[in-house]
XYZ file of C-alpha atoms in Angstrom:
429
model
C 13.879 3.020 0.456
C 11.779 3.642 3.574
C 13.479 6.234 5.803
C 14.170 4.773 9.253
C 12.097 7.485 10.929
C 8.963 6.394 9.059
C 9.096 2.902 10.575
C 10.120 4.175 14.016
C 7.777 4.285 16.999
C 5.341 7.177 17.313
C 7.252 8.478 20.346
C 10.518 8.493 18.369
C 8.844 10.329 15.491
C 7.388 12.917 17.880
C 10.736 13.390 19.637
C 12.551 14.116 16.361
C 9.834 16.509 15.197
C 10.015 18.428 18.467
C 13.786 18.737 18.161
C 13.395 20.113 14.630
C 10.605 22.447 15.782
C 12.838 23.967 18.463
C 15.576 24.472 15.849
C 13.054 26.101 13.507
C 11.905 28.567 16.173
C 15.488 29.721 16.772
C 16.081 29.998 13.006
C 12.942 32.053 12.375
C 13.751 34.356 15.281
C 17.204 34.978 13.832
C 16.537 35.027 10.088
C 12.891 35.764 9.186
C 11.771 39.438 9.132
C 8.130 38.345 9.076
C 8.304 36.011 12.065
C 10.657 38.332 13.980
C 7.973 41.029 13.770
C 5.237 38.536 14.643
C 7.054 37.167 17.697
C 7.752 40.693 18.909
C 4.195 41.924 18.301
C 2.644 38.899 20.038
C 5.264 38.816 22.822
C 6.215 35.213 21.976
C 9.201 33.696 23.771
C 10.655 31.125 21.385
C 12.000 28.956 24.214
C 8.407 28.443 25.367
C 7.833 26.253 22.276
C 9.216 22.858 23.223
C 6.586 20.303 22.155
C 4.170 19.750 19.279
C 1.341 20.632 21.655
C 2.930 24.067 22.208
C 2.321 24.893 18.540
C -1.309 25.636 19.393
C -0.168 28.743 21.299
C 1.351 30.295 18.172
C -0.437 32.451 15.570
C -1.367 30.945 12.215
C 0.104 31.961 8.871
C -2.349 32.456 5.997
C -2.138 32.757 2.213
C -3.052 36.419 2.647
C -0.003 36.892 4.906
C 2.188 35.400 2.186
C 0.630 37.596 -0.484
C 0.892 40.811 1.514
C 4.365 40.246 3.013
C 5.984 37.940 0.465
C 9.534 39.344 0.690
C 9.493 39.422 4.502
C 9.378 35.619 4.636
C 12.813 35.375 2.985
C 15.500 34.208 5.435
C 18.592 34.285 3.202
C 20.428 36.916 1.145
C 19.463 37.015 -2.536
C 22.850 35.703 -3.648
C 22.028 32.432 -1.834
C 18.894 31.858 -3.930
C 19.325 29.236 -6.649
C 15.771 28.957 -7.973
C 12.518 30.918 -7.931
C 9.080 29.312 -8.176
C 5.567 30.699 -7.910
C 2.332 29.222 -6.668
C -0.472 28.660 -9.164
C -2.626 31.395 -7.615
C -5.745 29.215 -7.652
C -7.249 31.102 -4.705
C -5.638 34.517 -5.046
C -2.511 36.243 -6.283
C 0.472 33.946 -6.937
C 3.223 33.937 -4.312
C 6.934 33.699 -5.098
C 9.047 31.134 -3.279
C 12.834 31.153 -3.317
C 14.969 28.032 -2.883
C 18.586 27.685 -1.847
C 20.861 24.835 -2.890
C 19.982 23.026 0.352
C 16.272 23.559 -0.349
C 16.682 21.951 -3.769
C 18.465 19.014 -2.139
C 15.577 18.684 0.343
C 13.096 18.841 -2.553
C 14.993 16.061 -4.319
C 15.012 13.905 -1.166
C 11.267 14.437 -0.698
C 10.466 13.352 -4.233
C 12.898 10.430 -4.183
C 11.293 8.897 -1.086
C 7.846 9.682 -2.520
C 8.658 7.839 -5.746
C 10.084 4.961 -3.717
C 6.901 4.925 -1.636
C 4.969 4.206 -4.849
C 7.360 1.405 -5.760
C 9.620 3.234 -8.222
C 13.160 1.794 -8.247
C 16.542 2.827 -9.584
C 16.001 0.616 -12.618
C 12.818 2.423 -13.648
C 12.356 5.191 -16.196
C 9.758 7.923 -15.634
C 8.143 10.039 -18.336
C 7.250 13.553 -17.191
C 4.069 14.795 -18.903
C 3.803 18.020 -16.889
C 5.733 21.234 -17.383
C 9.192 21.704 -15.867
C 9.381 25.388 -16.812
C 7.219 28.481 -16.093
C 8.415 28.653 -12.465
C 6.543 25.408 -11.682
C 7.923 23.642 -8.604
C 6.394 20.207 -9.252
C 8.124 19.561 -12.584
C 11.484 20.525 -11.104
C 10.836 18.354 -8.038
C 10.082 15.306 -10.183
C 13.278 15.752 -12.183
C 15.430 16.222 -9.079
C 13.724 13.325 -7.295
C 14.312 10.914 -10.158
C 18.000 11.889 -10.188
C 18.260 11.432 -6.423
C 16.651 8.003 -6.661
C 18.865 7.065 -9.586
C 15.957 6.464 -11.968
C 15.820 7.756 -15.524
C 13.465 10.550 -16.551
C 12.156 11.683 -19.938
C 11.184 15.373 -19.934
C 8.421 15.474 -22.531
C 6.408 18.185 -20.784
C 2.749 19.084 -21.116
C 0.526 18.296 -24.101
C 1.545 16.828 -27.490
C -0.032 13.379 -27.480
C 2.003 12.407 -30.535
C 5.298 13.231 -28.798
C 4.158 11.477 -25.605
C 3.513 8.250 -27.497
C 6.660 8.620 -29.597
C 8.642 8.753 -26.344
C 6.734 5.834 -24.776
C 7.325 3.643 -27.827
C 10.947 4.723 -28.271
C 12.223 4.817 -24.675
C 9.852 2.398 -22.882
C 9.275 4.340 -19.633
C 7.902 2.173 -16.834
C 6.040 5.012 -15.093
C 4.296 8.168 -16.251
C 3.944 11.323 -14.160
C 0.609 12.746 -15.242
C -2.694 14.403 -14.448
C -5.207 11.501 -14.458
C -7.527 13.014 -17.076
C -4.514 13.328 -19.398
C -4.127 9.549 -19.223
C -7.604 9.284 -20.778
C -6.378 11.413 -23.687
C -3.349 9.138 -24.093
C -5.681 6.142 -24.163
C -7.926 7.780 -26.762
C -4.937 8.654 -28.967
C -3.623 5.087 -28.733
C -6.997 3.643 -29.715
C -7.374 5.974 -32.716
C -3.812 5.343 -33.923
C -3.655 1.583 -33.464
C -1.229 1.607 -30.527
C -1.402 -1.522 -28.358
C -1.617 -0.328 -24.750
C -0.633 -3.782 -23.491
C 2.734 -3.484 -25.237
C 3.516 0.030 -24.011
C 5.774 -1.156 -21.179
C 4.123 1.320 -18.793
C 3.278 -0.358 -15.508
C 2.159 2.599 -13.434
C 1.392 6.305 -13.244
C 2.247 8.803 -10.510
C -0.816 11.047 -10.610
C -1.152 14.683 -9.608
C -3.796 17.387 -9.596
C -6.940 15.236 -9.552
C -8.183 12.676 -7.005
C -8.167 8.954 -7.802
C -9.937 7.678 -4.696
C -13.121 8.131 -2.762
C -12.834 8.901 0.951
C -12.900 5.161 1.759
C -9.927 4.708 -0.648
C -12.006 2.837 -3.223
C -11.330 3.873 -6.817
C -13.379 6.834 -8.005
C -14.972 7.076 -11.438
C -11.930 8.677 -13.055
C -9.632 5.923 -11.808
C -12.052 3.207 -12.925
C -12.282 4.707 -16.426
C -8.503 4.731 -16.819
C -7.967 1.190 -15.532
C -10.819 -0.211 -17.617
C -8.771 0.609 -20.715
C -5.181 0.504 -19.467
C -4.101 -2.082 -16.897
C -1.626 0.067 -15.008
C -1.232 0.925 -11.326
C -2.313 4.428 -10.353
C -0.696 6.206 -7.411
C -2.231 9.350 -5.997
C -0.039 12.177 -4.690
C -0.793 15.473 -2.988
C 1.588 18.408 -2.571
C 1.839 22.175 -2.767
C 4.533 24.758 -3.415
C 4.145 26.158 0.102
C 4.857 22.741 1.671
C 7.763 21.711 -0.605
C 6.675 18.238 0.486
C 4.532 15.485 -1.037
C 2.110 12.970 0.449
C 2.325 9.890 -1.781
C 0.537 6.562 -1.766
C 2.411 3.332 -1.178
C 1.459 0.043 -2.835
C -1.398 -0.338 -0.323
C -3.037 2.790 -1.832
C -4.649 3.830 1.434
C -3.710 7.501 1.543
C -0.653 9.683 1.084
C 2.119 9.020 3.606
C 3.413 11.814 5.831
C 7.187 12.412 5.817
C 7.633 13.596 9.432
C 11.265 14.581 8.939
C 10.082 17.247 6.472
C 6.834 18.641 7.829
C 4.660 18.924 10.948
C 0.937 18.766 10.319
C -2.196 19.810 12.165
C -5.795 19.236 11.064
C -7.856 22.184 12.332
C -11.573 22.962 12.476
C -13.254 26.311 11.728
C -12.221 27.559 15.179
C -8.578 26.633 14.500
C -8.588 23.860 17.084
C -7.657 20.232 16.295
C -10.475 18.096 14.908
C -11.341 14.791 16.547
C -9.809 11.789 14.813
C -11.489 10.882 11.546
C -13.095 14.291 11.005
C -12.530 16.667 8.105
C -10.367 19.689 8.858
C -7.991 22.170 7.258
C -4.465 20.917 6.708
C -2.082 23.260 8.529
C 1.657 22.733 8.135
C 4.972 23.731 9.665
C 7.850 23.098 7.270
C 11.078 21.558 8.559
C 14.564 21.825 7.076
C 13.813 24.685 4.676
C 16.390 27.481 4.464
C 14.970 30.231 2.279
C 11.291 30.504 3.215
C 10.164 28.200 6.042
C 6.564 28.497 7.215
C 5.093 28.199 10.701
C 1.520 26.917 11.108
C 0.568 27.699 7.525
C -3.118 27.142 6.686
C -3.140 25.407 3.287
C -6.854 25.863 2.645
C -7.209 22.150 1.820
C -9.803 20.116 3.702
C -8.648 16.584 4.497
C -9.044 13.604 6.833
C -5.979 12.155 8.608
C -5.630 8.397 9.131
C -3.355 7.416 12.003
C -3.481 3.609 12.132
C -0.218 1.940 10.969
C -0.070 0.963 7.291
C 0.578 -2.644 6.294
C 3.511 -1.402 4.173
C 5.469 -1.065 7.440
C 5.319 2.712 7.838
C 3.953 4.114 11.110
C 3.375 7.566 9.689
C 0.017 9.304 9.427
C -1.698 9.215 6.019
C -3.859 11.843 4.351
C -7.039 10.843 2.566
C -8.079 12.463 -0.744
C -8.574 16.217 -0.508
C -12.258 16.778 0.213
C -12.046 20.268 -1.271
C -10.621 23.741 -0.862
C -11.975 25.547 2.188
C -12.664 28.736 0.216
C -14.426 26.756 -2.519
C -17.029 25.269 -0.176
C -20.491 25.728 -1.677
C -23.735 26.103 0.231
C -26.261 25.312 -2.459
C -29.966 25.106 -1.687
C -29.398 23.746 1.807
C -26.599 21.340 0.832
C -22.888 21.825 1.595
C -20.674 20.734 -1.323
C -17.089 20.897 -2.505
C -16.258 21.019 -6.254
C -14.597 17.537 -6.379
C -18.045 16.002 -5.732
C -19.360 17.790 -8.835
C -16.331 16.721 -10.862
C -16.820 13.094 -9.866
C -20.361 13.091 -11.306
C -19.211 14.641 -14.599
C -16.324 12.165 -14.913
C -18.866 9.361 -15.176
C -19.760 10.471 -18.708
C -17.325 9.495 -21.447
C -19.230 11.775 -23.849
C -18.150 14.820 -21.797
C -14.937 16.041 -23.413
C -14.256 18.870 -20.982
C -16.021 21.152 -18.538
C -15.697 24.095 -16.181
C -17.626 24.727 -12.994
C -18.451 28.379 -12.290
C -19.417 29.512 -8.796
C -21.117 32.872 -8.270
C -23.608 34.707 -6.063
C -27.161 35.339 -7.181
C -29.067 38.584 -6.628
C -29.752 37.778 -2.963
C -26.118 36.828 -2.251
C -26.397 33.025 -2.040
C -24.259 30.490 -3.913
C -25.085 29.396 -7.456
C -23.400 26.776 -9.655
C -23.151 26.946 -13.438
C -21.585 23.973 -15.241
C -20.448 24.379 -18.833
C -19.905 21.121 -20.730
C -18.093 20.433 -23.977
C -19.100 17.359 -25.976
C -19.203 16.070 -29.532
C -22.747 14.789 -28.923
C -24.733 17.699 -27.405
C -28.069 15.910 -27.273
C -31.001 16.584 -25.003
C -30.862 12.944 -23.858
C -27.259 13.321 -22.636
C -28.108 16.546 -20.813
C -31.073 14.907 -19.107
C -28.932 11.905 -18.099
C -26.342 14.203 -16.519
C -29.050 16.078 -14.628
C -30.528 12.816 -13.361
C -27.097 11.768 -12.048
C -26.700 15.031 -10.136
C -30.101 14.565 -8.520
C -29.338 10.945 -7.614
C -25.741 11.385 -6.406
C -25.772 14.835 -4.798
C -29.483 15.612 -4.407
C -28.984 18.966 -6.113
C -29.326 20.171 -9.709
C -26.975 22.971 -10.752
C -27.424 24.954 -13.944
C -25.911 22.935 -16.831
C -25.369 24.061 -20.413
C -23.412 23.053 -23.490
C -20.524 25.151 -24.761
C -18.132 24.604 -27.648
C -15.212 22.344 -26.687
C -12.648 24.922 -27.788
C -14.379 27.701 -25.840
C -14.161 25.597 -22.682
C -10.523 24.816 -23.394
C -9.855 28.556 -23.563
C -11.521 28.968 -20.149
C -9.475 26.094 -18.728
C -6.139 27.480 -19.906
C -6.049 31.245 -19.308
C -2.868 33.183 -19.997
C 0.134 32.005 -17.919
C -1.771 28.959 -16.625
C 0.413 25.909 -15.932
C -2.447 23.489 -15.330
C -6.121 23.353 -16.312
C -8.498 25.597 -14.396
C -11.651 23.574 -13.724
C -13.197 25.726 -10.985
C -13.893 29.385 -11.757
C -14.981 31.035 -8.517
C -16.585 34.426 -9.156
C -17.913 34.868 -5.619
C -16.654 37.945 -3.717
């Protein structure tokens, strides 16, 4: 199920995107209070935007714009709204997004082709281990996508290892949709309770929320730990509520494929100009085909590398590498620039580490500090020293590290109304 556009020539892909961009400009000028005001204030003539290159002449949309003018982005009357979702609010106040019936159909199409990209077929059954409620877009998208593809789906939801395994044994899903670290908990439960992983029937997992690859697409420590115990395929995906679009790996596992019929992307540097090929930049998106709340040149805050060479799966679309980090979570620590995923990767090397949080804050002179709180059943001095040695060797820095009770860390990871674990607690102003 590869859409024809994704195996078309680059010129054909660009031509279709430019047609959809021109349609979007007309739509925003007619329907969006926010962009109507912006175009008027900046004296923007919508018919001057004809090509992808012309996008660079338009203002950017930020998370702060969405937070401050949330209702002004709505392009449809309230009676046309079928579903409301909210962002997780990782880097600020949550933002509400409304979806029409057509938006839900687009969401289903996106997830269906994303599942198919990872090799999921109509005959497969997926087990959903993430929430579908609490205004969470991803859970809804997975359910709608499975229906669109024709595959079965088991809505177990978050947590409850016993119920997860009861469903796996009873219904024999072929794929799990899960946060990678949750797969480690499933493995641990199976080992303790005498469940044979080889007989589970699970052949793969569609993974969200945590990276599985290094920047060269080799497996990272977390991926290696999972596959050492459970011989299943792991497929990395990246998405956000604002995009209503996913970047999913194919069987080649060399980055998440771009769906050009759904989204235009730019990779921008700190001056908001395009990076040179192969460099890290901020993913900036323009959504296509969305009715209720389309976005124009929205800065996601995620730092990524784009890969433009054709994939051996047959798709000619650009691919995104693993997210390097969130722009606002960049750390300048004792002369070294870091992003939290690098810290997480070191901690994931230790099976004795049950859970952890990484706190970022400013010291008395206003520079960045890192405090890592670790939960473990074996809080020995030897383990602590080993972890410190790994930080020095891998990152050439040594943050503050201390033990905390496992349950206390769990409470930090799951604050009230949280839909997913909070690993990074950024206390910097």
